[in-house]
Coordinates of C-alpha atoms and ligand atoms in Angstrom, one line a residue:
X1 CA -18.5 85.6 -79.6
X2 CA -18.3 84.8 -75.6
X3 CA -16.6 88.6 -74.9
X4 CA -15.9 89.5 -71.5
X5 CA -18.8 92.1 -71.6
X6 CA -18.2 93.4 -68.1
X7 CA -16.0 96.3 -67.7
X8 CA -13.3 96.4 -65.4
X9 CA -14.0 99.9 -63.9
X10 CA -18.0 99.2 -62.9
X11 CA -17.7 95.6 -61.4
X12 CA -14.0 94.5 -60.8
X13 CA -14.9 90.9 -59.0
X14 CA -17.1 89.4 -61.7
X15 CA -14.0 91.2 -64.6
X16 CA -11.3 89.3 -63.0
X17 CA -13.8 86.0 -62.8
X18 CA -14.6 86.0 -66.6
X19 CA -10.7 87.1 -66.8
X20 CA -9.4 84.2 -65.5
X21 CA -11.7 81.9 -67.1
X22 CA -12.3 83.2 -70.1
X23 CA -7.9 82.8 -70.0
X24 CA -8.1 79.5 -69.5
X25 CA -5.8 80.4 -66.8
X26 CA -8.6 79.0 -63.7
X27 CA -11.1 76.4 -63.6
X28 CA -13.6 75.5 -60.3
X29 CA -13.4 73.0 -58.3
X30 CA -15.9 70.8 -55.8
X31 CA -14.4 72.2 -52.4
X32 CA -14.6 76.0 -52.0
X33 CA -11.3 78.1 -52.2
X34 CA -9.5 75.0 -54.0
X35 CA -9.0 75.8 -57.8
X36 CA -7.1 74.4 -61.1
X37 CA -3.9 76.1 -62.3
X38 CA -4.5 75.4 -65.9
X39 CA -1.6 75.6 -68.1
X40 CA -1.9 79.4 -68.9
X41 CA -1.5 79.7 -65.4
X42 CA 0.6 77.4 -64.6
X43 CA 3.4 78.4 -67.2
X44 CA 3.5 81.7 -65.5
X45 CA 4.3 80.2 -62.2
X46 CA 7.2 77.9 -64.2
X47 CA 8.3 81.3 -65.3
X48 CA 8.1 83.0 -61.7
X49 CA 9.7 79.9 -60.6
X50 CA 12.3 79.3 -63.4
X51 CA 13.6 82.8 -62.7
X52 CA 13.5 83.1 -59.0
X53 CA 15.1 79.9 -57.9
X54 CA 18.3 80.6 -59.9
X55 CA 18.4 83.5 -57.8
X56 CA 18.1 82.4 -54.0
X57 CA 20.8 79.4 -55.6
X58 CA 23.3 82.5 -55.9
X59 CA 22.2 83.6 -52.4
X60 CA 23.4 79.9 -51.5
X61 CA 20.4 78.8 -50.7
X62 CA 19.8 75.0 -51.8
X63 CA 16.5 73.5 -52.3
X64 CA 15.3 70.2 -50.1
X65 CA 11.8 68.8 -49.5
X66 CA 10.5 67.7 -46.0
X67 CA 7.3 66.2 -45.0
X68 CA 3.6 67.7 -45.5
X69 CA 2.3 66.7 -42.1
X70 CA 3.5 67.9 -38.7
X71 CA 2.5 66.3 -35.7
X72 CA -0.2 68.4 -33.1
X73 CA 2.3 67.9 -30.5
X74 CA 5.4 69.4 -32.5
X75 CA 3.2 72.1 -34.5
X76 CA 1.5 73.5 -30.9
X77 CA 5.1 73.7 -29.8
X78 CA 4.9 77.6 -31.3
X79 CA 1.8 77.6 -29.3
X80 CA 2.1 81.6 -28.3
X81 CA 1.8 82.9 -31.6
X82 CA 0.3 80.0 -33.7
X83 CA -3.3 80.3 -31.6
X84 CA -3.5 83.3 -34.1
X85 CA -3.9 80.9 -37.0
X86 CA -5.1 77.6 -35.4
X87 CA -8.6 78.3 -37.0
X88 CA -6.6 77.5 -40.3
X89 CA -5.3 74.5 -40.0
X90 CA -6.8 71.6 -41.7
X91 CA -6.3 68.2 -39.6
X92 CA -6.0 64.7 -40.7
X93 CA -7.5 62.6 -38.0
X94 CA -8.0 59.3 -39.6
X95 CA -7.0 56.8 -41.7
X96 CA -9.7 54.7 -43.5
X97 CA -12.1 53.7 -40.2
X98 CA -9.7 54.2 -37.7
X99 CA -8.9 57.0 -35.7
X100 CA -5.2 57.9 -35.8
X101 CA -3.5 58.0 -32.1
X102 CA -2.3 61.6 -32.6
X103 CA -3.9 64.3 -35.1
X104 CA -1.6 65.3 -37.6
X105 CA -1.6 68.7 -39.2
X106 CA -0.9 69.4 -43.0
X107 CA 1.4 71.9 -43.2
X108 CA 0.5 75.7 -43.4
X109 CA 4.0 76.7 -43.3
X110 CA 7.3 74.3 -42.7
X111 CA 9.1 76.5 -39.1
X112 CA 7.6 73.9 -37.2
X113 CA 8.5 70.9 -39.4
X114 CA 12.5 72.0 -40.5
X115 CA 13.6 73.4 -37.3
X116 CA 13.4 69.9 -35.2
X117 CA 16.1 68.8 -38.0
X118 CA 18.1 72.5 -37.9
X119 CA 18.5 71.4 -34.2
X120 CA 20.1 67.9 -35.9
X121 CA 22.2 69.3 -38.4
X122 CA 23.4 72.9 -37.0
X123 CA 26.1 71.5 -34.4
X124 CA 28.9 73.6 -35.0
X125 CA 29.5 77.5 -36.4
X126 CA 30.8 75.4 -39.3
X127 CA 27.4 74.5 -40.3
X128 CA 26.1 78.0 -40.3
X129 CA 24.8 78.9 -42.8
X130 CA 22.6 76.6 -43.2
X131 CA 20.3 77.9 -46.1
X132 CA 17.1 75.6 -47.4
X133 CA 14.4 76.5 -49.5
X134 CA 11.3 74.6 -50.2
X135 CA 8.6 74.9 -53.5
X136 CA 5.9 73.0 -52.3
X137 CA 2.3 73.7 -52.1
X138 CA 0.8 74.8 -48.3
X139 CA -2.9 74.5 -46.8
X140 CA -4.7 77.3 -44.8
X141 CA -8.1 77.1 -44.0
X142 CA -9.1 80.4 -44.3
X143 CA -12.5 81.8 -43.5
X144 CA -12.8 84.8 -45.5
X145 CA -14.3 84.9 -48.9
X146 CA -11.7 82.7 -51.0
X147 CA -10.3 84.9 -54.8
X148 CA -8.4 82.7 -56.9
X149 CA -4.5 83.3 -56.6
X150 CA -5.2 86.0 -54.4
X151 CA -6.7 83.7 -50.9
X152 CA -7.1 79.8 -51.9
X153 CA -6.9 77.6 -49.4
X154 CA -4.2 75.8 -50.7
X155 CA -1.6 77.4 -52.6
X156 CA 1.9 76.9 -54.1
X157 CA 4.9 78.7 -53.2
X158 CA 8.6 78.6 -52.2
X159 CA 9.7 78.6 -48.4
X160 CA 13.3 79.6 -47.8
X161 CA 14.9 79.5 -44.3
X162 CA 17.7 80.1 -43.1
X163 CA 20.4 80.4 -40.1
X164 CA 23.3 82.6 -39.5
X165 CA 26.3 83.1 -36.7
X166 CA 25.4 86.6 -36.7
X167 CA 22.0 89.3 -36.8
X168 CA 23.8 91.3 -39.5
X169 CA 24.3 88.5 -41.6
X170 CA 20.7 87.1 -41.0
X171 CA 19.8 90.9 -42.0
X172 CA 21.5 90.9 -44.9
X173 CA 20.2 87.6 -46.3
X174 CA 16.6 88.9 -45.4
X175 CA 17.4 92.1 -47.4
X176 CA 18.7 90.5 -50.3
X177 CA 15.5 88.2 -50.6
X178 CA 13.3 90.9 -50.4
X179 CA 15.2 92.7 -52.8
X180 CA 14.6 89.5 -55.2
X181 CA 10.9 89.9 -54.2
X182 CA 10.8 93.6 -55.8
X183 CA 12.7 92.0 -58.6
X184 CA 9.8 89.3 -59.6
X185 CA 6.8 92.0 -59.3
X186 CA 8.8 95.1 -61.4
X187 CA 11.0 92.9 -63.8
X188 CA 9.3 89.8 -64.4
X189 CA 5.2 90.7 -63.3
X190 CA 5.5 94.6 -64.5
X191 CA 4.1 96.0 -61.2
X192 CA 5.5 98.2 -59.4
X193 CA 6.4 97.7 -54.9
X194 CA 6.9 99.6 -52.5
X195 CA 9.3 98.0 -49.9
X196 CA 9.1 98.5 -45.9
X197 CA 8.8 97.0 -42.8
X198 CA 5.6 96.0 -40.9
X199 CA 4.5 97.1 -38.2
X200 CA 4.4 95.5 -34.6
X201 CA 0.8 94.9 -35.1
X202 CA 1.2 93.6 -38.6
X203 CA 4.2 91.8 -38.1
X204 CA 4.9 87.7 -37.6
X205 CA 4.9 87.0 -34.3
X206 CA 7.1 84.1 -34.5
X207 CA 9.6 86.8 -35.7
X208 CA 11.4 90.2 -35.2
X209 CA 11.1 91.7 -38.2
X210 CA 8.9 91.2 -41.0
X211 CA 9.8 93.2 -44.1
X212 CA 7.1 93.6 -47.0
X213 CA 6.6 95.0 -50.8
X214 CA 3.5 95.9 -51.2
X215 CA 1.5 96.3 -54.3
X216 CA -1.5 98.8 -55.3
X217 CA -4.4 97.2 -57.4
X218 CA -5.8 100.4 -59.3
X219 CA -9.1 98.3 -60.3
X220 CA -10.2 97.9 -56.8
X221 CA -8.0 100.7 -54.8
X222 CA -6.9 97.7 -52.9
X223 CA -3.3 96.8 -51.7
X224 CA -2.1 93.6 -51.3
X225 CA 1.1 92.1 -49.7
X226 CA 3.2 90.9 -52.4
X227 CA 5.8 88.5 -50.5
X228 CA 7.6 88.8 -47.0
X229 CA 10.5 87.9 -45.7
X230 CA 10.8 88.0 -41.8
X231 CA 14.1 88.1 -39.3
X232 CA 12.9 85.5 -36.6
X233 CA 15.8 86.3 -34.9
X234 CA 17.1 83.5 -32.4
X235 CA 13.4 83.3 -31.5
X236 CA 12.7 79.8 -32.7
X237 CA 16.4 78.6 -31.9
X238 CA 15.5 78.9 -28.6
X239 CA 12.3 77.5 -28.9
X240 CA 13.8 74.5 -30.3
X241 CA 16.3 74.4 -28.6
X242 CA 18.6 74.8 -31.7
X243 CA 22.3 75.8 -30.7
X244 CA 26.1 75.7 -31.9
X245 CA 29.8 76.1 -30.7
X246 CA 31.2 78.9 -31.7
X247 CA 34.4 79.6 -32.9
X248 CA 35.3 80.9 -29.0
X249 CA 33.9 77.0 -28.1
X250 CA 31.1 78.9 -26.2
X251 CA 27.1 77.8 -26.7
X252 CA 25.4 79.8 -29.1
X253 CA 21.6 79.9 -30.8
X254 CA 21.7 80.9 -34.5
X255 CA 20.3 84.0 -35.9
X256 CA 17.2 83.0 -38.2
X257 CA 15.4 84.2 -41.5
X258 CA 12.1 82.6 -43.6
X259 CA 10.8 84.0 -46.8
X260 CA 7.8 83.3 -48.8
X261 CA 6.6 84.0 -52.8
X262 CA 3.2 82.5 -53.9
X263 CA 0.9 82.2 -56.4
X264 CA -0.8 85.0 -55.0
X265 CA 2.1 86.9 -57.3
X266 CA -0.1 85.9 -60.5
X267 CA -3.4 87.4 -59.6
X268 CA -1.9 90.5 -58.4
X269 CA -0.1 90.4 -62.2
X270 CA -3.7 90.0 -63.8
X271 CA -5.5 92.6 -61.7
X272 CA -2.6 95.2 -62.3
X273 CA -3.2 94.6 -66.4
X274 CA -6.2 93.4 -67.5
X275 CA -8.4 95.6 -69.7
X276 CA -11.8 95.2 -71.0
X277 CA -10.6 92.6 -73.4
X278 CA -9.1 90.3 -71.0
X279 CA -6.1 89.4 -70.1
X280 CA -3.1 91.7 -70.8
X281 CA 0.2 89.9 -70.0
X282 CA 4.3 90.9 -69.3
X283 CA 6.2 89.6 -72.5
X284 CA 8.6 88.1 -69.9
X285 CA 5.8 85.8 -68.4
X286 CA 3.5 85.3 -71.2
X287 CA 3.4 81.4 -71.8
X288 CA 3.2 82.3 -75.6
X289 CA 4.0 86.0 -76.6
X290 CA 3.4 86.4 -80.1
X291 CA 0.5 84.4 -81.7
X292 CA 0.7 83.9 -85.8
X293 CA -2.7 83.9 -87.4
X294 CA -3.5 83.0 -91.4
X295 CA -6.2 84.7 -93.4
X296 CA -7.1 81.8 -95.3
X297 CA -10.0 83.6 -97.3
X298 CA -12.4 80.4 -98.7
X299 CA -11.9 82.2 -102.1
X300 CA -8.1 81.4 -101.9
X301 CA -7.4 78.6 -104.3
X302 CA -6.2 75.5 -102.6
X303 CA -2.5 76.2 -103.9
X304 CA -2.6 79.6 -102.5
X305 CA -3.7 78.5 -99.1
X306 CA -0.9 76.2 -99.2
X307 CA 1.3 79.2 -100.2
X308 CA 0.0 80.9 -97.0
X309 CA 0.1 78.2 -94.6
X310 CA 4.1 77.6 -95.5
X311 CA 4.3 81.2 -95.5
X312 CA 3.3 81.3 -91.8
X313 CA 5.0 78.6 -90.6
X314 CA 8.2 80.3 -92.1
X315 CA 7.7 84.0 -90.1
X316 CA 6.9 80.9 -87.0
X317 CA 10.1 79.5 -87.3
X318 CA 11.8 82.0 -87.7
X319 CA 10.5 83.6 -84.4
X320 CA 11.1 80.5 -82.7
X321 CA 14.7 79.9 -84.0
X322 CA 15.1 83.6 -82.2
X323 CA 13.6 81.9 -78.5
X324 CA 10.5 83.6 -78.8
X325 CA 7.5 81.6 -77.5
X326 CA 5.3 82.1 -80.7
X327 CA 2.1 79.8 -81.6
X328 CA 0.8 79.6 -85.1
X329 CA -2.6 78.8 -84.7
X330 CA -3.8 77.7 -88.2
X331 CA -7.3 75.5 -87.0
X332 CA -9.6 76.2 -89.8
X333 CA -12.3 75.6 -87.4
X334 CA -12.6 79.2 -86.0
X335 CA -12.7 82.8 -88.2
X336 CA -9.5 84.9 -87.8
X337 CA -12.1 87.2 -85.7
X338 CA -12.5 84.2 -83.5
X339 CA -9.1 83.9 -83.0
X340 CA -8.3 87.5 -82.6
X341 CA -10.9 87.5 -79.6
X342 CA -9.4 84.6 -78.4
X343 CA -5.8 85.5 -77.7
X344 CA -6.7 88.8 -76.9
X345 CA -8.3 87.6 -74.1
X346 CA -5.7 84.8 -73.1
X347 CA -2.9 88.5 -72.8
X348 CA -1.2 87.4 -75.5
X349 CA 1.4 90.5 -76.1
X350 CA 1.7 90.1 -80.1
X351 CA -0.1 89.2 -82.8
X352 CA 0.9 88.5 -86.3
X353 CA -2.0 88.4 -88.6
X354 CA -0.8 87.2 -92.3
X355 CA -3.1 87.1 -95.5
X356 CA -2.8 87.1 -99.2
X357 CA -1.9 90.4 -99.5
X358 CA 0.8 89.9 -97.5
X359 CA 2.2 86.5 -99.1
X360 CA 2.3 88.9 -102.4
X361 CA 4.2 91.7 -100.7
X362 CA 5.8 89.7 -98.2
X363 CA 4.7 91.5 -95.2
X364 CA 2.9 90.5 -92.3
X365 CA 0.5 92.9 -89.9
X366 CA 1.9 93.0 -86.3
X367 CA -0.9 94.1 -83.4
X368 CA 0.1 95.3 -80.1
X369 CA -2.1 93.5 -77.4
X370 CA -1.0 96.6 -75.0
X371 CA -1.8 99.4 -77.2
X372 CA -3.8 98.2 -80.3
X373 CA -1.2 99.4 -82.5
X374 CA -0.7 97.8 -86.1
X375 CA 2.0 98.0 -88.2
X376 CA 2.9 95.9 -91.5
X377 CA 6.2 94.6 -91.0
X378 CA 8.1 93.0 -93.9
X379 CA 8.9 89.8 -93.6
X380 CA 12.5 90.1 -92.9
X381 CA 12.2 92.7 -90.5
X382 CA 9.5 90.2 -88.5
X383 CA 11.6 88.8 -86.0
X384 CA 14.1 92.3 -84.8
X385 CA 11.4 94.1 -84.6
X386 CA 8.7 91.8 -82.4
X387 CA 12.1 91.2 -79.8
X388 CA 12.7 95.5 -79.6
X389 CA 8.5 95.9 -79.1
X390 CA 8.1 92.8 -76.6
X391 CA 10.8 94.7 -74.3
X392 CA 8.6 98.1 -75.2
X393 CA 5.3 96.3 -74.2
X394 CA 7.2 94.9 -71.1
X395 CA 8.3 98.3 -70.1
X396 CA 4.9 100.4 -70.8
X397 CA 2.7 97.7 -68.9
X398 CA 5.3 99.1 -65.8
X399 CA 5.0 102.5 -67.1
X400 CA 1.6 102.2 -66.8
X401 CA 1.0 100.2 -63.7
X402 CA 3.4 102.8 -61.8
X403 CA 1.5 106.1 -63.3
X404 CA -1.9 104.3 -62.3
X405 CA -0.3 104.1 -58.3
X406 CA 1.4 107.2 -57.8
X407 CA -1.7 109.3 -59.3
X408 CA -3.2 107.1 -56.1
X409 CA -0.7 107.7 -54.0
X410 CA -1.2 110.6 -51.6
X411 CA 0.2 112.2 -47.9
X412 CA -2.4 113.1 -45.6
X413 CA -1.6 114.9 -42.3
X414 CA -5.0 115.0 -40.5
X415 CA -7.5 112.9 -40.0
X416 CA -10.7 114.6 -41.8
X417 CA -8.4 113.6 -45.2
X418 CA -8.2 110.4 -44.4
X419 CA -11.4 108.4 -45.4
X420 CA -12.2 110.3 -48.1
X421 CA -9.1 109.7 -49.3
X422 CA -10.0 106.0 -49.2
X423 CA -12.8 106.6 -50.6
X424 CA -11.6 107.6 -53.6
X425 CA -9.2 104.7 -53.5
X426 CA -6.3 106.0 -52.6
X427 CA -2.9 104.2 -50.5
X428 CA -2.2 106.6 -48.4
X429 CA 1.1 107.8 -46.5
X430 CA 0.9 109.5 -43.3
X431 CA 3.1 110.8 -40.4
X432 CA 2.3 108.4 -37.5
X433 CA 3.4 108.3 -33.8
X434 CA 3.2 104.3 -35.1
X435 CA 2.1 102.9 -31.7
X436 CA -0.8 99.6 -32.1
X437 CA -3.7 101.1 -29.8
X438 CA -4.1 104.1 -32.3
X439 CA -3.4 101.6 -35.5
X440 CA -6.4 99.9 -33.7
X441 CA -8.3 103.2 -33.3
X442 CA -7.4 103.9 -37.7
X443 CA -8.6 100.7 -38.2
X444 CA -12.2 101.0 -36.0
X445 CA -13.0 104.5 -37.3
X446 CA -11.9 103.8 -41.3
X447 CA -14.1 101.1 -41.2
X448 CA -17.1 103.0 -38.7
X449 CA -16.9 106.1 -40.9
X450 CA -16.8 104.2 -44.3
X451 CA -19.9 102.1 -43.3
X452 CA -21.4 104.9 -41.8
X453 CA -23.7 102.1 -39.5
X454 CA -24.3 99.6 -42.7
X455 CA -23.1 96.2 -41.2
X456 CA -19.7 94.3 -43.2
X457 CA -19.8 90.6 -42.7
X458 CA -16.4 89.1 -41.0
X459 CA -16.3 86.4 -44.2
X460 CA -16.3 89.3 -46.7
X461 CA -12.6 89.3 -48.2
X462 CA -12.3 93.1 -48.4
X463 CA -12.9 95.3 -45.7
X464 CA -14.0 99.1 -45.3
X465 CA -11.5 99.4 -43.0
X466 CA -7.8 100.9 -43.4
X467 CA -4.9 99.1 -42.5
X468 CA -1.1 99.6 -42.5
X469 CA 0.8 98.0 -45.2
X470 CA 4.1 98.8 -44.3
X471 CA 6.5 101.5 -42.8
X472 CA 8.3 102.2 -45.9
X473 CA 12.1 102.1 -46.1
X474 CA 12.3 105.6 -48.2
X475 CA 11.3 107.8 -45.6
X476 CA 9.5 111.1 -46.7
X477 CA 11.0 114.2 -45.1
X478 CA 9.7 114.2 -41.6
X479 CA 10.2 117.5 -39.9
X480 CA 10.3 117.9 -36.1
X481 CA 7.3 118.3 -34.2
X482 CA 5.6 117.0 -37.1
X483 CA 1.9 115.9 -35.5
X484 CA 0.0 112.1 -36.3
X485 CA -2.3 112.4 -38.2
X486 CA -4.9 110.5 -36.1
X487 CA -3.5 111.1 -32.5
X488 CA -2.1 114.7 -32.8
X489 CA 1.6 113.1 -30.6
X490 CA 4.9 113.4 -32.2
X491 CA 5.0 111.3 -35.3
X492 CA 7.8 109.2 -35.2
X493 CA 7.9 108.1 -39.2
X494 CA 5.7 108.0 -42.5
X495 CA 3.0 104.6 -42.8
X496 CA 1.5 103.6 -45.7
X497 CA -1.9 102.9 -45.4
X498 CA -4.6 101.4 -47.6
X499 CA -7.7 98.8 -47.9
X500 CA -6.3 95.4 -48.7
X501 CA -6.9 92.3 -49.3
Ligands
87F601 O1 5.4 84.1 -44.0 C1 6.3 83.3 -44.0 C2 7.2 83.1 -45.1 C3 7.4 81.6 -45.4 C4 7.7 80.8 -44.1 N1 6.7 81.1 -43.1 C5 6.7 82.5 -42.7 C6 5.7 82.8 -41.6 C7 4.3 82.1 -41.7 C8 3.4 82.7 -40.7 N2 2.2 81.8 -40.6 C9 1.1 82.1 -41.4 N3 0.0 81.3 -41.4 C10 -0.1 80.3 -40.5 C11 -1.3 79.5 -40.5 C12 -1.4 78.4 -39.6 C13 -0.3 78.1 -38.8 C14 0.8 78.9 -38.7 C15 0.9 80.0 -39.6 C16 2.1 80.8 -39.7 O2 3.1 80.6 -38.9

């Protein structure tokens, strides 16, 4: 039997590489940070999708579609803060054997391609708001050592942006996005956010504000930033020129907002609650949550395994007249142990084993993928009981995932705390006077004192060093004259601070 046979605690890379294979969920590809969403994988993405885009349409938002290539004179016209990510972006300069007059940029995020048409469209206060989102996939060339879900360089996501007559209600749609954002992670993914702003450092550049959740892995003691969803402000209204009449017939420049979820949200789901086993998935994702599995013993006589097989398909109809996604997998190519192996590792929350013994008494054995449990169920009972534990498994994989994080996450208030308190993988809040030279400073001495003089290459995807993740929204108690940690000044707020990703 081809287990996982790595444990998730002594080498978490090569755990969540067998994971995701062994799930059927990834497959390589020829060009390095590209991979295949296999169906397991990509059924949780419809799922993320399904449920999300019904969502941002009750925000008002309305989906469109606009090109994947932008023009190097139009993309460049963000030039001040795009130089930060021109080494990403992937270029097509020719067609067949001829050059093509102008380079043309594949999109690594749509500001620079929608806005030229905002301009078009948003001529009045009557347009406003004007409210598009996009699922499409983008392209970033990253450098750093690609991880499946977590940094490919292309990936699928939605885009929404957005343009208001005022800053409050620009505001208000970013908060209500993010708000979604915490939604997908704790509702539908199981893992629990923490929401905040980032800091001026951190932050988009194109914007004002960029707000964050952020999620803890507890495998690696890494963070990772779940979605964002920035205020630009009237930044890129002015920079393309984009402006209105308002109701007083003066010129005005919209207030702005873009927002991003990617598939970025899946990995983060399978580091957060895979075990030794393999995959461990949210009832409310899994592509198939309860798998039905006959004990057709060769013994059996052939009526008898007739008897069982209708007797399984019955208990699988009746789950799926309930809209439960159930699979009855009755191959008599593979041993009910290879089968057992085989969901386990592909998350599957439930499984229903049925034998002979069952078809006498009829009962059937239910096994919690979560917990291990078994309990013999009878038949009747089957499908009331496997909806009540499927919204029990859904809740202790959160239960869980939060107890993991807050038994990680700590408040330091000086400095000689802080990297050991990485060490021992911790996200860590602390007061900070939360200006960017001394963010610089945590970040050059987290990463000095944790490598202690061993060298970190720039490619690796993880560094020693510590950087904000966000300023969180629910403040901590911060009495006056309360000292940074790092610079001994007034603190101004609480930061959150961790190794990421
Ligand atoms: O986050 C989001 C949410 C979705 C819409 N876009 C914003 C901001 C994207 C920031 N960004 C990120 N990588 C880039 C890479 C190359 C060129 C430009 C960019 C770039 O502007």
């Amino acid at each position: 039997l081809l287990g996982i046979d790595v444990s998730k605690k002594d080498n978490f890379a090569l755990w969540y590489t067998r994971v995701i294979t062994y799930s059927e969920m990834i497959d390589y590809y020829d060009i390095s940070g590209c991979y295949i969403l296999r169906p397991w994988a990509y059924s949780i993405w419809e799922s993320i999708q399904r449920w999300l885009d019904a969502e941002i349409k009750e925000l008002g938002v309305e989906n469109s579609y606009f090109p994947l290539f932008v023009p190097k004179s139009v993309l460049e016209r963000e030039k001040d803060h795009i130089e930060g990510f021109a080494p990403e972006v992937a270029w097509v300069t020719k067609s067949g054997d001829s050059d093509l007059a102008e380079p043309i940029a594949i999109r690594p995020t749509s500001e620079t391609i929608m806005y030229p048409l905002f301009k078009k469209w948003i001529r009045s206060h009557r347009d406003l708001p004007l409210s598009l989102n996009q699922w499409s996939n983008v392209v970033r060339w990253e450098f750093k050592d690609p991880t499946p879900f977590l940094r490919s360089r292309e990936f699928l996501w939605q885009e929404g942006h957005t343009a208001h007559a005022t800053f409050e209600e620009s505001q208000k749609m970013v908060m209500d996005v993010l708000n979604l954002y915490k939604k997908v992670y704790e509702e539908l993914l199981a893992v629990p956010v923490i929401q905040g702003r980032k800091t001026e450092m951190e932050r988009f550049p194109g914007g004002d504000i960029t707000t964050t959740v952020e999620a803890y892995i507890h495998g690696s003691g890494r963070s990772v930033q779940g979605a964002t969803s920035h205020n630009l402000g009237q930044n890129f209204g002015k920079m393309f020129e984009i402006q209105y009449e308002d109701k007083a017939g003066g010129h005005a420049v919209p207030w702005q907002t873009s927002w991003g979820l990617t598939t970025r949200s899946i990995g983060v789901m399978i580091m957060a609650h895979g075990d030794d086993k393999g995959l461990v998935l949210p009832p409310r994702v899994a592509p198939k949550q309860v798998v039905v599995i006959p004990i057709v013993k060769a013994s059996l006589s052939a009526e008898n395994k007739a008897a069982l097989q209708s007797y399984a398909e019955r208990i699988t109809t009746d789950l799926k007249a309930a809209k439960i996604r159930v699979h009855l997998d009755h191959r008599d190519n593979y041993t009910p142990g290879w089968k057992y192996n085989h969901w386990e590792q592909k998350g599957v929350p439930l499984r229903l084993e049925v034998g002979p013994m069952d078809l006498d008494k009829g009962t059937a054995r239910m096994v919690r993928r979560d917990s291990g449990l078994k309990v013999d169920l009878a038949a009747e009972a089957v499908v009331h009981t496997v909806l009540h534990v499927l919204e029990e498994i859904q809740a202790n994989l959160f239960a869980k995932c939060k107890a993991e994080r807050d038994k990680k996450l700590v408040k330091v208030w000086e400095w000689r705390d802080f990297v050991p308190a990485l060490e021992e993988k911790c996200v860590i809040l602390t007061p900070f006077v939360n200006e960017t030279e001394w963010e610089e400073e945590v970040k050059r001495r987290s990463r000095e004192e944790a490598l202690a003089g061993e060298s970190e290459d720039a490619r690796t995807a993880t560094s020693a060093a510590a950087k904000t993740l966000c300023i969180p929204f629910d403040q901590p108690d911060l009495p006056p004259g309360t000292k940074c940690f790092v610079s001994g000044k007034e603190a101004t707020c609480w930061v959150l601070w961790g190794r990421s990703y």
